[in-house]
């Protein structure tokens, strides 16, 4: 069993990620692609930014009345013949799904891509109870074969290159001709499609996530580019939708606003290849569809975020734009974060879901460059919320002691201008002299973290304040 | 001829917030700022009671230290018509963070908001408030401009420095790839997560080099020290200066981190 990295070991994970040349190769390849295509998609839609405002407003309103909209959704889904279940935490959610699978006498469970399934560790629970779980999203299928977790919320296998996938397929698909060749990526896709196709028909239960739940109609919505979600949910006898509470939107129109932003922000597509609305079990007149339709509404920490400093993060539509544009994510990839949700969204969400103590590095591993907020379709102030976490860490003494004392030491002087200027004048003189006219230092004992990688420019002679004072005399 | 009453009214009384980095490392930037403001008709004062805006404390979660430094800055600068800083990052702290810092404090909230409304980053103050469209300066050669994050994304500074740099005699501006991407400085980030910071500044250094411009300019000294430090470590001979030095025509001093 591969040991998945943990968020508390972030510095160690980073070290390994930076030394992993294969990973660095794939990161270099992908980082530009999503950024450029999102920029083009935005440029091609003049109302893009006003759509963002509308979506933000809509979602804020929904969160303010979340209880009402969830109940409206529940009623509408029940009216359509569906079953709605409420899960307070991951354990409850697992149990609800296990019970449905047991009632169905299921053996094989097919799954569409779902981040909340990762969050509640659903695969593990299903496998431990003897079910065969088949991931049907290509990226999820690849990482399932590799026994890895997703490294990106919309591109789970973005860290894997073609050669690695080829190796994985040769091992996993040993029943196929060992001498077959994979000329390009589409031959890999073809093979996965062929293998998965059989499984769809064998699956008793199909589980999907939801990009949205629509309160007025009781529908759940998923977007995919592979069509695997459609097959997962319509070919199995039972369809289970798992979704966290904040996925609800009031109306079909609201869903349309989000859809116009989602793919553009994620992959730069105007819309994904498939957008599927599920409206309950198969009716008498329907040619196909599941016999049963279940929706599991998962709280797992969301309701505690309502009314807190972190409520705004519940607007997230999981497009992944924040991580695509994050220079830290681009440098280390998703696994280094050691959390289900990597990148800026994870830095805010993960401490809210599983505590700040084990995740204390995540909100700190940011320069606050603000690019995540600048591209977020829902205008979530991610840096501001990371700062809120840092404040809590400081209050709880989770901030490293050197940093705490350093800040207080600095503040002591900065609050006393006369003392401060006296000290900086002397420090400036000492530092300026020790550079001996070279203009910079290649090593400084008290700033070795800086000089390990770069030189430190030396200060010019005398501080500005002393020059100004002298000049005024 | 004595100043008329109208002239006196129009003269903008600017308190220069020189910033702790400029004060300590690069006084040249302070003088360049003074010259640019005076040339644009402002009266400039540099109150001695100023030290640090408190951003390192605020961004590290030390609210009480940040508030205590912020109160000092507010007291020191609230009497001026305008507060101007040669740094997008520090200006954004005064302009954006102070009102948030005191949101729950009725007395200080009003004072923080009042200070916020009259605080500006130097270059955008020249263009957006004083309507300066060109400067009288000369710098023969090519230059490339790095957009520092706070200035760009918190204060919307993008075209202003480029517009003024284009007016410098002899200077040709070359855009680098990913000019808007963070250089990896990030205040305490560059020492807390120095390995990641190194990747980011390495990318920046490569993008600067690819332009073949012999001069890099930006509006924040922290970024400039970081990028220069990396360029120098990699043996890349690029002169690095604050945009104010070039706009003021004060470029006799060696570039940041360079030998006399």
XYZ file of C-alpha atoms in Angstrom:
733
model
C 0.000 0.000 0.000
C 1.397 3.358 -1.015
C 1.612 5.827 1.843
C -0.267 8.957 0.799
C 1.440 12.192 1.793
C -0.016 14.036 4.785
C -0.622 17.770 5.015
C 1.351 18.031 8.246
C 4.458 16.862 6.356
C 4.108 19.590 3.758
C 7.781 20.703 3.777
C 8.928 17.106 3.300
C 6.352 16.522 0.567
C 7.565 19.670 -1.192
C 11.140 18.465 -1.029
C 10.164 15.163 -2.650
C 7.997 16.850 -5.278
C 10.786 19.199 -6.307
C 13.232 16.312 -6.635
C 10.778 14.192 -8.652
C 11.843 14.845 -12.237
C 8.937 12.961 -13.809
C 6.484 15.075 -11.830
C 8.322 18.286 -12.669
C 8.122 17.315 -16.332
C 4.353 16.872 -16.281
C 3.844 20.037 -14.214
C 5.797 22.084 -16.753
C 3.698 20.697 -19.564
C 0.297 21.404 -18.078
C 0.696 24.642 -16.162
C 0.453 26.876 -19.226
C -2.399 25.081 -20.996
C -5.267 25.712 -18.594
C -4.139 29.298 -17.989
C -4.080 30.222 -21.672
C -7.358 28.522 -22.526
C -9.179 30.157 -19.617
C -7.853 33.561 -20.710
C -9.127 32.958 -24.251
C -12.515 31.748 -23.021
C -12.884 34.822 -20.860
C -11.866 37.150 -23.670
C -14.461 35.551 -25.945
C -17.344 36.202 -23.553
C -17.806 39.928 -22.930
C -20.238 39.352 -20.057
C -17.883 36.971 -18.253
C -17.172 39.304 -15.340
C -20.809 40.296 -14.896
C -21.710 36.606 -14.871
C -19.212 36.223 -12.033
C -20.970 38.980 -10.106
C -24.350 37.381 -10.740
C -23.113 33.949 -9.657
C -21.538 35.360 -6.517
C -24.733 37.148 -5.598
C -26.866 34.083 -6.323
C -24.682 31.820 -4.232
C -24.486 34.262 -1.316
C -28.265 34.418 -1.315
C -28.508 30.618 -1.425
C -26.089 30.203 1.471
C -28.071 32.703 3.489
C -31.182 30.548 3.027
C -29.478 27.196 2.689
C -31.913 25.338 4.935
C -34.896 26.447 2.876
C -33.340 25.552 -0.457
C -32.191 22.159 0.778
C -35.664 21.337 1.983
C -37.125 22.546 -1.302
C -34.669 20.292 -3.129
C -35.553 17.347 -0.904
C -39.266 17.769 -1.544
C -38.847 18.139 -5.293
C -36.559 15.094 -5.509
C -39.019 13.025 -3.491
C -41.895 14.172 -5.702
C -39.954 12.799 -8.667
C -39.683 9.431 -6.934
C -36.174 9.850 -5.506
C -34.885 9.161 -2.013
C -33.015 11.849 -0.116
C -30.629 11.027 2.738
C -28.917 13.418 5.130
C -25.404 12.649 6.345
C -23.854 14.675 9.132
C -20.340 13.377 8.611
C -18.183 11.095 6.465
C -19.027 7.986 8.488
C -22.781 8.556 8.129
C -22.404 9.131 4.411
C -20.410 5.916 3.972
C -23.009 3.963 5.930
C -25.909 5.308 3.882
C -24.183 4.271 0.641
C -23.230 0.855 2.090
C -26.823 0.252 3.198
C -28.185 1.075 -0.258
C -25.596 -1.257 -1.843
C -26.549 -4.028 0.602
C -30.267 -3.555 -0.107
C -29.487 -3.828 -3.814
C -27.429 -7.012 -3.322
C -24.756 -5.229 -5.287
C -21.364 -6.690 -6.202
C -19.958 -4.143 -8.579
C -20.221 -0.395 -8.061
C -19.339 1.992 -10.874
C -18.363 5.545 -10.070
C -18.203 8.856 -11.849
C -15.652 11.422 -10.700
C -16.528 12.911 -7.317
C -14.352 14.936 -4.984
C -16.722 14.510 -2.058
C -16.301 10.731 -2.489
C -12.575 11.314 -1.942
C -13.373 13.476 1.048
C -15.470 10.776 2.737
C -13.099 7.981 1.571
C -15.950 6.145 -0.053
C -13.875 3.731 -2.158
C -12.064 2.479 0.901
C -15.340 1.867 2.729
C -16.864 0.068 -0.265
C -13.810 -2.115 -0.845
C -13.550 -3.009 2.823
C -17.123 -4.242 2.581
C -16.365 -6.479 -0.363
C -17.612 -4.395 -3.282
C -15.653 -4.040 -6.493
C -15.381 -0.338 -7.282
C -14.847 0.747 -10.876
C -13.835 4.324 -11.538
C -15.191 5.361 -14.934
C -13.565 8.776 -15.365
C -10.325 8.152 -17.254
C -8.195 10.152 -14.842
C -9.798 8.518 -11.815
C -9.408 5.096 -13.450
C -5.685 5.725 -13.943
C -5.068 6.774 -10.360
C -7.191 3.896 -9.102
C -4.857 1.515 -10.943
C -1.891 3.340 -9.425
C -3.432 3.382 -5.952
C -3.033 7.144 -5.775
C -5.240 10.045 -4.791
C -6.228 12.808 -7.260
C -3.614 15.544 -7.565
C -6.062 18.022 -9.109
C -9.801 18.428 -8.596
C -10.736 18.357 -12.293
C -7.724 16.516 -13.715
C -7.010 13.829 -11.114
C -4.145 12.202 -13.027
C -2.518 15.403 -14.236
C 0.713 14.356 -12.502
C 1.062 11.162 -14.562
C 2.678 11.063 -18.004
C 1.742 8.923 -21.002
C 4.562 6.459 -20.512
C 3.495 5.770 -16.935
C -0.112 5.218 -18.015
C 1.035 2.799 -20.692
C 2.931 0.779 -18.092
C -0.065 0.764 -15.758
C -2.379 -0.422 -18.540
C -0.050 -3.254 -19.565
C -0.084 -4.540 -15.991
C -3.810 -4.033 -15.339
C -5.065 -5.233 -18.728
C -2.995 -8.403 -18.842
C -5.745 -10.189 -20.766
C -5.019 -8.031 -23.822
C -2.320 -8.655 -26.420
C 1.009 -7.908 -24.694
C 2.566 -6.843 -28.003
C 0.010 -4.126 -28.721
C 1.436 -0.676 -29.252
C 0.198 2.662 -27.969
C 0.941 5.124 -30.726
C -0.674 8.146 -29.105
C -2.845 9.217 -26.176
C -6.024 8.338 -28.027
C -4.968 4.680 -28.168
C -4.796 4.774 -24.378
C -8.262 6.323 -24.232
C -9.600 3.660 -26.619
C -8.273 0.861 -24.490
C -9.658 2.318 -21.258
C -13.007 2.842 -22.937
C -13.067 -0.741 -24.160
C -12.240 -2.172 -20.729
C -14.676 0.105 -18.890
C -17.538 -0.473 -21.310
C -17.979 -4.031 -20.039
C -18.080 -2.891 -16.450
C -20.887 -0.396 -16.930
C -23.261 -3.215 -17.784
C -22.121 -5.359 -14.873
C -22.451 -2.615 -12.258
C -25.406 -2.871 -9.903
C -24.992 0.571 -8.408
C -23.709 3.696 -10.132
C -22.409 6.516 -7.939
C -21.853 10.052 -9.198
C -21.099 13.346 -7.556
C -23.007 16.491 -8.437
C -21.788 19.794 -9.779
C -25.104 21.228 -8.684
C -28.436 20.334 -7.117
C -31.383 22.364 -8.342
C -33.892 23.182 -5.602
C -36.913 23.990 -7.774
C -36.694 20.817 -9.862
C -34.989 18.341 -7.530
C -32.455 17.570 -10.255
C -28.762 16.882 -9.869
C -26.346 18.072 -12.541
C -22.985 16.692 -13.599
C -20.595 17.876 -16.265
C -18.087 15.557 -17.937
C -16.058 15.399 -21.109
C -16.150 11.651 -21.436
C -19.831 10.835 -21.049
C -18.882 8.352 -18.351
C -21.244 9.984 -15.893
C -24.244 9.297 -18.135
C -23.378 5.627 -18.499
C -22.619 5.251 -14.792
C -25.973 6.593 -13.759
C -28.265 5.200 -16.433
C -26.956 1.658 -16.861
C -26.814 0.598 -13.196
C -29.999 -0.456 -11.446
C -29.513 2.079 -8.707
C -28.096 5.587 -9.063
C -26.677 7.266 -5.975
C -25.765 10.951 -6.090
C -23.453 12.119 -3.356
C -23.174 15.854 -2.849
C -22.122 18.268 -0.159
C -24.777 20.675 1.108
C -23.505 23.798 -0.615
C -24.037 22.347 -4.098
C -27.650 23.487 -4.131
C -28.784 26.383 -6.349
C -32.340 27.725 -6.359
C -33.410 27.482 -10.007
C -32.575 26.098 -13.447
C -31.633 29.617 -14.511
C -29.138 29.804 -11.657
C -27.680 26.486 -12.757
C -27.244 27.936 -16.211
C -25.296 30.919 -14.806
C -22.909 28.554 -13.057
C -22.561 26.319 -16.117
C -21.513 29.277 -18.252
C -18.693 30.003 -15.802
C -17.670 26.492 -14.826
C -16.084 25.013 -17.944
C -14.641 28.327 -19.077
C -12.858 28.732 -15.741
C -11.799 25.093 -15.584
C -10.578 24.008 -19.011
C -11.428 27.065 -21.066
C -14.215 25.235 -22.912
C -17.443 27.203 -23.479
C -19.217 24.124 -22.147
C -18.188 20.552 -21.399
C -18.973 17.786 -23.887
C -21.712 16.412 -21.627
C -23.984 18.194 -19.163
C -26.369 15.753 -17.548
C -29.480 16.533 -15.550
C -30.810 13.646 -13.457
C -34.450 13.909 -12.527
C -35.148 10.792 -10.503
C -35.692 7.103 -11.310
C -36.872 5.818 -14.663
C -40.536 6.520 -15.323
C -42.866 4.061 -17.052
C -42.481 5.874 -20.357
C -38.656 6.241 -20.172
C -36.620 3.944 -22.438
C -33.851 3.654 -19.846
C -32.643 4.911 -16.494
C -32.133 3.541 -13.000
C -34.835 1.846 -11.004
C -33.880 3.777 -7.900
C -32.502 7.270 -7.479
C -30.865 8.313 -4.190
C -29.312 11.600 -3.180
C -27.012 11.703 -0.168
C -26.654 15.236 1.175
C -23.388 15.492 3.077
C -22.620 18.137 5.667
C -19.208 16.986 6.973
C -18.319 20.396 8.412
C -20.129 22.741 5.988
C -22.850 23.953 8.323
C -20.211 25.005 10.851
C -18.707 27.266 8.197
C -21.966 29.147 7.711
C -21.782 32.461 9.512
C -18.023 32.077 10.072
C -15.074 33.853 8.454
C -15.056 31.006 5.948
C -18.622 31.062 4.636
C -17.551 32.529 1.290
C -15.559 29.429 0.423
C -18.862 27.547 0.209
C -19.488 29.424 -3.037
C -16.816 27.245 -4.683
C -17.944 25.388 -7.820
C -14.765 23.225 -7.990
C -13.481 24.485 -11.318
C -9.834 24.294 -10.283
C -8.929 27.716 -11.729
C -7.275 28.712 -8.449
C -4.818 25.803 -8.567
C -4.237 26.158 -12.313
C -3.093 29.723 -11.726
C -1.270 29.189 -8.434
C 2.526 29.445 -8.769
C 2.951 27.292 -5.663
C 0.700 24.543 -7.051
C 2.525 24.793 -10.376
C 5.840 24.265 -8.592
C 4.942 21.301 -6.377
C 1.764 19.728 -7.820
C -1.290 18.597 -5.897
C -0.014 15.664 -3.849
C 2.435 17.764 -1.836
C -0.492 19.454 -0.094
C -1.456 16.099 1.401
C -5.105 17.110 1.412
C -8.084 16.005 -0.684
C -8.428 19.524 -2.062
C -5.045 20.940 -3.116
C -4.023 24.475 -4.045
C -5.596 27.691 -2.754
C -9.108 26.247 -2.346
C -7.657 23.418 -0.259
C -5.615 25.842 1.822
C -8.882 27.394 2.959
C -11.240 24.421 2.894
C -9.064 21.674 4.365
C -8.438 23.354 7.749
C -12.184 23.982 7.973
C -12.966 20.319 7.315
C -10.259 18.587 9.311
C -8.817 21.172 11.671
C -6.068 23.744 11.367
C -3.576 21.905 13.554
C -2.778 19.108 11.092
C -3.108 21.453 8.141
C -1.269 24.469 9.475
C 1.164 24.695 6.569
C -1.501 24.926 3.892
C -2.694 28.514 4.511
C 0.928 29.587 4.967
C 2.238 28.173 1.706
C 1.169 31.207 -0.290
C 2.808 34.493 -1.236
C -0.661 36.099 -1.240
C -0.024 36.933 -4.867
C -3.784 37.058 -5.320
C -3.946 35.296 -8.669
C -6.382 32.700 -7.297
C -8.869 35.343 -6.253
C -8.373 37.199 -9.515
C -9.486 34.181 -11.572
C -12.054 32.647 -9.224
C -15.393 32.618 -11.075
C -17.215 32.935 -7.746
C -14.930 35.755 -6.544
C -13.923 33.937 -3.368
C -11.397 36.030 -1.412
C -9.015 33.120 -0.936
C -5.927 35.041 0.303
C -8.036 36.868 2.874
C -9.356 33.578 4.211
C -5.878 32.044 4.312
C -4.931 35.041 6.400
C -7.834 34.301 8.735
C -6.375 30.831 9.255
C -2.948 32.291 9.941
C -4.536 34.487 12.583
C -6.094 31.448 14.241
C -2.791 29.636 14.104
C -1.130 32.600 15.764
C -3.778 32.665 18.499
C -3.414 28.925 19.058
C 0.395 29.131 19.144
C 0.702 26.929 16.059
C 2.889 29.530 14.344
C 6.562 28.507 14.726
C 8.149 30.072 17.803
C 10.933 31.725 15.811
C 8.343 33.517 13.704
C 6.249 34.558 16.715
C 9.170 35.955 18.661
C 10.709 37.447 15.539
C 7.535 39.379 14.795
C 7.189 40.605 18.366
C 10.858 41.593 18.475
C 10.442 43.530 15.243
C 7.208 45.145 16.442
C 8.877 46.226 19.702
C 11.335 48.366 17.729
C 8.893 49.466 15.048
C 6.569 50.852 17.706
C 9.391 53.056 19.029
C 10.481 55.245 16.092
C 13.461 56.875 17.814
C 14.898 53.597 18.998
C 14.044 52.040 15.624
C 15.874 54.705 13.617
C 18.856 54.566 15.966
C 19.113 50.796 15.525
C 18.501 50.724 11.783
C 21.160 53.419 11.313
C 23.709 51.204 13.053
C 22.572 47.992 11.419
C 22.685 49.693 8.037
C 26.239 50.863 8.695
C 27.442 47.440 9.816
C 25.828 45.682 6.892
C 26.952 48.253 4.347
C 30.556 48.073 5.592
C 30.670 44.297 5.684
C 29.685 44.130 2.020
C 33.013 45.887 1.353
C 31.738 47.555 -1.769
C 30.729 44.302 -3.427
C 27.113 45.370 -3.535
C 25.753 42.048 -2.298
C 26.300 39.035 -0.069
C 26.480 35.458 -1.231
C 26.074 34.259 2.354
C 24.502 35.794 5.436
C 24.363 33.721 8.625
C 21.058 35.211 9.840
C 19.407 34.952 6.417
C 20.671 31.602 5.207
C 17.227 30.571 3.923
C 17.531 33.531 1.568
C 21.193 33.158 0.620
C 20.886 29.416 0.006
C 19.326 30.242 -3.352
C 20.071 33.871 -4.079
C 22.392 36.717 -3.200
C 21.332 39.412 -0.766
C 21.756 42.966 -2.062
C 23.711 45.086 0.405
C 22.179 48.311 1.698
C 23.331 51.667 0.374
C 25.240 53.830 2.831
C 23.031 55.341 5.589
C 19.271 55.066 5.893
C 16.879 57.334 4.045
C 15.598 58.767 7.315
C 19.054 59.862 8.431
C 19.807 61.328 4.997
C 16.507 63.211 5.065
C 17.122 64.534 8.579
C 20.620 65.677 7.648
C 19.392 67.281 4.456
C 16.784 69.320 6.318
C 19.247 70.840 8.777
C 6.210 86.928 -6.903
C 4.369 85.609 -3.840
C 2.201 82.537 -4.248
C -1.422 83.315 -4.848
C -4.054 81.828 -2.591
C -5.127 79.503 -5.407
C -1.604 78.117 -5.805
C -1.464 77.364 -2.119
C -4.770 75.578 -2.260
C -3.667 73.512 -5.228
C -0.373 72.503 -3.717
C -0.747 68.970 -2.515
C 0.782 68.291 0.818
C 2.133 64.763 0.566
C 3.386 62.647 3.434
C 5.895 60.212 1.962
C 5.707 56.776 3.527
C 9.152 55.690 2.528
C 8.669 52.055 3.703
C 11.074 50.178 5.952
C 12.823 48.323 3.127
C 13.543 51.479 1.124
C 14.636 53.291 4.271
C 17.112 50.568 5.171
C 18.329 49.188 1.834
C 17.777 51.710 -0.920
C 17.433 55.382 0.059
C 17.895 56.242 -3.640
C 14.287 55.200 -4.192
C 13.151 57.593 -1.475
C 14.941 60.493 -3.152
C 13.564 59.524 -6.534
C 10.057 59.544 -5.054
C 10.658 62.975 -3.499
C 11.877 64.347 -6.834
C 8.953 62.944 -8.821
C 6.426 64.327 -6.349
C 8.095 67.749 -6.177
C 8.392 67.936 -9.968
C 4.653 67.297 -10.121
C 4.064 70.259 -7.815
C 3.654 68.569 -4.440
C 5.065 69.589 -1.114
C 6.735 66.541 0.328
C 7.325 65.745 3.952
C 8.837 62.610 5.445
C 7.582 62.327 9.025
C 10.279 60.889 11.288
C 7.792 58.895 13.373
C 7.183 56.372 10.583
C 8.639 52.876 10.692
C 6.835 49.820 9.311
C 3.216 49.521 8.135
C 2.747 46.231 10.002
C 2.156 44.054 6.948
C 4.494 41.227 8.073
C 2.567 40.942 11.333
C -0.844 41.178 9.641
C 0.022 38.533 7.052
C 1.449 36.251 9.720
C -1.721 36.381 11.780
C -0.405 38.651 14.545
C -3.389 40.973 14.652
C -2.459 42.875 17.789
C 1.069 43.764 16.626
C -0.315 44.757 13.229
C -2.972 46.981 14.792
C -0.504 48.627 17.085
C 1.819 49.502 14.164
C -1.148 50.594 12.057
C -2.322 53.018 14.755
C 1.138 54.610 14.729
C 1.034 55.027 10.964
C -2.474 56.478 11.065
C -1.498 58.994 13.768
C 1.633 59.919 11.872
C 0.058 60.450 8.469
C -3.556 61.507 8.942
C -2.782 65.216 8.793
C -1.478 65.120 5.213
C -3.584 65.615 2.078
C -2.145 62.431 0.638
C 0.009 59.541 1.765
C 2.243 58.152 -0.948
C 4.498 55.077 -0.836
C 6.994 53.826 -3.428
C 5.542 50.333 -3.002
C 2.284 48.751 -4.144
C 2.496 46.240 -1.347
C 2.851 48.717 1.535
C 0.363 51.148 -0.030
C -2.144 48.287 -0.292
C -1.658 47.525 3.397
C -2.668 51.087 4.306
C -5.388 51.275 1.693
C -6.953 47.803 1.852
C -5.899 46.127 5.089
C -6.208 48.951 7.635
C -9.980 49.367 7.171
C -10.367 45.595 7.597
C -8.047 45.574 10.604
C -10.235 48.044 12.482
C -13.639 47.013 11.142
C -14.851 46.244 14.686
C -13.387 49.359 16.290
C -15.654 52.393 15.859
C -13.035 55.081 16.639
C -10.162 53.669 14.655
C -12.314 52.404 11.828
C -13.214 55.928 10.713
C -9.586 57.040 10.916
C -8.407 53.962 9.017
C -10.938 54.551 6.249
C -10.004 58.240 6.047
C -6.327 57.315 5.666
C -7.202 54.625 3.159
C -8.963 57.045 0.827
C -5.922 59.322 0.574
C -3.220 56.676 0.336
C -1.630 55.892 -3.016
C 1.223 53.991 -4.548
C 3.711 56.452 -6.044
C 3.383 55.846 -9.806
C -0.406 55.549 -9.829
C -0.591 58.691 -7.684
C 1.382 60.560 -10.346
C -0.798 59.326 -13.206
C -4.251 58.902 -11.657
C -4.338 61.802 -9.195
C -1.847 64.316 -10.559
C -2.547 63.449 -14.221
C 1.138 63.216 -15.061
C 1.421 61.749 -18.549
C 5.161 61.959 -19.119
C 8.380 62.482 -17.230
C 11.577 64.324 -18.045
C 14.145 61.596 -17.841
C 16.532 59.733 -20.029
C 17.648 56.129 -20.056
C 19.179 54.739 -23.215
C 18.363 51.098 -23.777
C 15.806 48.351 -23.322
C 14.003 47.596 -20.085
C 11.459 45.060 -18.914
C 8.840 45.594 -16.200
C 7.756 43.092 -13.566
C 4.235 43.573 -12.186
C 4.414 43.174 -8.435
C 1.398 41.286 -7.118
C -0.166 43.704 -4.626
C 0.200 46.702 -6.890
C -1.281 44.814 -9.821
C -4.092 42.857 -8.207
C -4.983 44.924 -5.130
C -4.491 48.387 -6.607
C -4.926 47.856 -10.356
C -1.483 49.163 -11.299
C -0.654 47.885 -14.770
C -0.652 50.556 -17.470
C 0.455 53.489 -15.307
C 4.149 52.574 -14.928
C 4.319 51.447 -18.554
C 2.856 54.729 -19.752
C 5.433 56.761 -17.842
C 8.330 54.460 -18.726
C 7.457 54.847 -22.427
C 7.955 58.601 -22.000
C 11.538 58.176 -20.771
C 13.912 59.311 -23.536
C 15.726 56.414 -25.160
C 13.996 53.702 -23.164
C 12.266 50.863 -25.000
C 9.978 48.598 -22.999
C 10.083 44.868 -23.736
C 7.402 42.684 -22.178
C 8.588 39.487 -20.552
C 6.590 36.254 -20.439
C 4.431 35.950 -17.327
C 5.199 39.505 -16.174
C 2.130 39.239 -13.902
C 3.237 36.044 -12.173
C 4.619 36.307 -8.643
C 8.417 36.340 -8.278
C 8.244 34.184 -5.142
C 9.186 36.889 -2.624
C 5.952 37.065 -0.629
C 7.513 38.638 2.487
C 8.232 35.906 5.004
C 7.247 33.264 2.395
C 10.669 33.421 0.743
C 12.364 32.184 3.912
C 9.533 30.020 5.288
C 9.219 28.047 2.044
C 12.522 28.893 0.419
C 12.505 25.822 -1.849
C 9.226 26.835 -3.512
C 10.254 30.470 -3.587
C 13.422 29.414 -5.382
C 11.434 27.727 -8.166
C 9.313 30.840 -8.605
C 12.196 33.306 -8.690
C 14.071 30.915 -10.996
C 11.189 31.129 -13.479
C 11.166 34.896 -13.173
C 14.905 35.118 -13.717
C 14.594 32.999 -16.870
C 11.769 35.168 -18.218
C 13.774 38.338 -17.557
C 16.804 36.879 -19.320
C 14.777 35.807 -22.352
C 13.877 39.444 -23.132
C 17.601 40.296 -23.351
C 16.749 43.627 -21.710
C 19.742 44.861 -19.698
C 17.417 46.543 -17.173
C 14.616 45.179 -15.001
C 12.290 47.590 -13.212
C 9.394 47.084 -10.815
C 7.542 49.015 -8.158
C 8.407 47.042 -5.031
C 11.831 46.728 -3.467
C 11.140 43.305 -1.932
C 10.530 41.762 -5.353
C 13.506 43.599 -6.828
C 15.920 42.329 -4.161
C 14.610 38.815 -4.660
C 14.902 38.867 -8.445
C 18.269 40.635 -8.429
C 19.544 38.162 -5.863
C 18.625 35.278 -8.147
C 19.912 36.901 -11.346
C 23.228 37.610 -9.616
C 23.473 34.098 -8.194
C 22.953 32.693 -11.680
C 25.572 35.033 -13.098
C 23.076 36.945 -15.224
C 24.213 40.490 -15.704
C 20.964 42.460 -15.539
C 20.708 45.838 -13.828
C 17.767 46.049 -11.452
C 16.117 49.285 -10.351
C 12.944 50.607 -8.822
C 10.727 52.223 -11.435
C 10.921 55.553 -9.547
C 14.693 55.762 -10.051
C 14.287 55.505 -13.808
C 11.319 57.886 -13.974
C 13.159 60.472 -11.853
C 16.293 60.140 -13.962
C 18.281 59.273 -10.834
C 20.285 56.364 -12.165
C 23.871 57.355 -11.386
C 24.004 55.114 -8.310
C 24.807 51.459 -9.035
C 21.784 49.234 -9.573
C 20.339 47.252 -6.665
C 22.935 44.760 -5.435
C 25.586 46.008 -7.849
C 29.141 47.042 -7.132
C 30.167 50.680 -7.239
